[in-house]
XYZ file of C-alpha atoms in Angstrom:
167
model
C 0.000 0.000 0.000
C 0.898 3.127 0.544
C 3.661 4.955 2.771
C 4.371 7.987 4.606
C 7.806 8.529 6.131
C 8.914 10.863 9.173
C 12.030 11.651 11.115
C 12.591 9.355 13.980
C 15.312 10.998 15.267
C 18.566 12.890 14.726
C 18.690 15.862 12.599
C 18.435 16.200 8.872
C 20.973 19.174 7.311
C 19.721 22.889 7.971
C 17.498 23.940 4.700
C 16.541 20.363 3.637
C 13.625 18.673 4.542
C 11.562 15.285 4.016
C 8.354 14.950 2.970
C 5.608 12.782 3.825
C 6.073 10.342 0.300
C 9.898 10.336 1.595
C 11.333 12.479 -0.524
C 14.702 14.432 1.157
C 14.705 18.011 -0.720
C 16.386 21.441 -0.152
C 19.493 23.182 -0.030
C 21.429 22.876 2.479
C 22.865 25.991 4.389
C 25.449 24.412 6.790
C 27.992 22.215 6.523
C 28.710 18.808 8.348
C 28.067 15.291 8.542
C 24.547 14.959 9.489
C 22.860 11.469 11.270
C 19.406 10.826 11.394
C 16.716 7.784 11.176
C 13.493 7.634 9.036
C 10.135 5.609 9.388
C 8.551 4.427 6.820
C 4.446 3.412 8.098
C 1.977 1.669 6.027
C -1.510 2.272 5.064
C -2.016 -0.707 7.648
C -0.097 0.789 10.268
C 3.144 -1.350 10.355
C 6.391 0.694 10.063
C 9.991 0.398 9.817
C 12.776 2.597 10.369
C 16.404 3.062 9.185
C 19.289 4.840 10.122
C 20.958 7.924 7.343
C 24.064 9.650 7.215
C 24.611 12.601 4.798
C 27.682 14.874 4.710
C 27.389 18.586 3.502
C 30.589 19.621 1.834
C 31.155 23.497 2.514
C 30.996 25.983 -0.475
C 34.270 26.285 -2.489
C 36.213 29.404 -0.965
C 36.320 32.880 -2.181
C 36.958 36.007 -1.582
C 34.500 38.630 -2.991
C 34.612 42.488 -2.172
C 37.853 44.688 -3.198
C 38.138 47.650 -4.987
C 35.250 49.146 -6.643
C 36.925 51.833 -9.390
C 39.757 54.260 -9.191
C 40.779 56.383 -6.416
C 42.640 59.780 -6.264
C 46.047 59.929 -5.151
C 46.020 61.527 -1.121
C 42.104 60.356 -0.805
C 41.697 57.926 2.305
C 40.623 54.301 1.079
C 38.885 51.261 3.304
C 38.022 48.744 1.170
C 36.480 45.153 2.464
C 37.533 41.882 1.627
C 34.494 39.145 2.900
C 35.283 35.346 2.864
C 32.713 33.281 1.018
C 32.047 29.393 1.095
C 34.486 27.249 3.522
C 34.363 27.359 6.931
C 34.801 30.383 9.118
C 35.817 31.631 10.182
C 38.552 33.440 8.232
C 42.141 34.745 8.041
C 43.124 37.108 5.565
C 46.789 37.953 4.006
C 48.206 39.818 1.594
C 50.595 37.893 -0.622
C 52.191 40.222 -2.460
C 53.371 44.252 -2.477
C 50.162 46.478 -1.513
C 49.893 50.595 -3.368
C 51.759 52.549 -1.182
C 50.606 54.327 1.796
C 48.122 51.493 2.347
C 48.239 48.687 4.829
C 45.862 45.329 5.058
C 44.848 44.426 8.616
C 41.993 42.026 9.329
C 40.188 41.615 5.672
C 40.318 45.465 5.237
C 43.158 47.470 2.522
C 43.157 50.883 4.307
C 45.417 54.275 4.131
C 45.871 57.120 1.476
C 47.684 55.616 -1.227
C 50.667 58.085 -2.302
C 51.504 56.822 -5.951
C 49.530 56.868 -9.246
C 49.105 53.339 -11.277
C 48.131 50.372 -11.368
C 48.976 48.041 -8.193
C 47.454 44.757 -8.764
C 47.740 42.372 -5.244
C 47.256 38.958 -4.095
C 45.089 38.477 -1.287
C 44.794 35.008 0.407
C 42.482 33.409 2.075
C 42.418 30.754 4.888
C 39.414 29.195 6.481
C 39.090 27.164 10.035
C 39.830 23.952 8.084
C 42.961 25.381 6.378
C 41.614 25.485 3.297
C 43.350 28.329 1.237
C 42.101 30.901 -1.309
C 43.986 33.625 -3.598
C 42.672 36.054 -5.952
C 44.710 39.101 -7.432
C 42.988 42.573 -7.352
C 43.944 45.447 -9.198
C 44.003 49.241 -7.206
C 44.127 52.409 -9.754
C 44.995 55.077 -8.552
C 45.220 58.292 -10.948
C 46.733 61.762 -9.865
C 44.846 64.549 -8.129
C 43.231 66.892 -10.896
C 44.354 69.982 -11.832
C 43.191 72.742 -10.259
C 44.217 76.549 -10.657
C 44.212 79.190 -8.243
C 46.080 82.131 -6.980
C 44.529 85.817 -6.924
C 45.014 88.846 -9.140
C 44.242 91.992 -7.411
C 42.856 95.344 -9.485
C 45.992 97.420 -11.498
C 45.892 100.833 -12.779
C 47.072 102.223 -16.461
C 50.424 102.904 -16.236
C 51.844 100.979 -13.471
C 53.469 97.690 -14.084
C 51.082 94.952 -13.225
C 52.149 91.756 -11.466
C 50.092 88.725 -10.142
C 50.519 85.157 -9.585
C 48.404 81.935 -10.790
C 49.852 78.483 -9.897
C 48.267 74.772 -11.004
């Protein structure tokens, strides 16, 4: 006849469930190895049960966040860095020369970066299970703009004129 099923004990993985024709559905949100026992009961009342044992793999690692678009030589930067998949939690480090005048503490590339280019990075990350992760990001940096200033005062005909304008 027919069957419906229900969890007899343990726990199934966070975000999947079972339904009541037995079928185990969802997406899981954590991982971990995950123990549990269904029962099966017929139309007649009789019922069985078994023991499961699923593991959950984490999410491949990555790194997302960084820089967003050029910055302007002497203007104060904090970008983010954010782990992604693995296990947390994380540990951050950079791999490779940073722009200057910035540092990297903690996930975060921070200062006033003193140099126009192009400074591409690596940044690595590690998770709790020592699984490792590196991605290179790219920093522009372009020079301050031009700007003119300075003052001329008022002169009269006949008198030599000076006044200053600097860029």
């Amino acid at each position: 006849g027919s069957f419906t099923y229900s969890l007899g004990g343990g726990s199934l993985p966070d975000g999947v469930t079972l339904s009541s024709n037995g079928i185990v559905s969802g997406t899981p949100i954590t991982p971990g190895r995950f123990n549990f026992s269904l029962v099966a009961t017929d139309s007649a009342g009789a019922s069985a049960s078994a023991s499961f044992s699923v593991t959950i793999q984490p999410a491949p690692l990555n790194i997302t966040g960084g820089p967003a678009g050029p910055v302007t030589i002497g203007t104060p930067i904090n970008i983010t860095f954010t782990g992604v998949g693995g296990v947390g939690p994380y540990r951050f480090s950079p791999s490779s020369s940073l722009p200057p005048g910035t540092a990297f503490n903690n996930g975060v590339l921070s200062g006033t970066p003193t140099t126009a280019g192009a400074f591409t990075f690596r940044i690595t990350v590690t998770d709790s299970t020592g699984v490792v992760f590196s991605s290179d990001f790219t920093l522009t940096v372009t020079p301050a703009a031009l700007s003119l200033g300075g003052s001329l005062s008022g002169g009269k005909v006949g008198v030599a004129y000076t006044g200053q304008i600097s860029a």
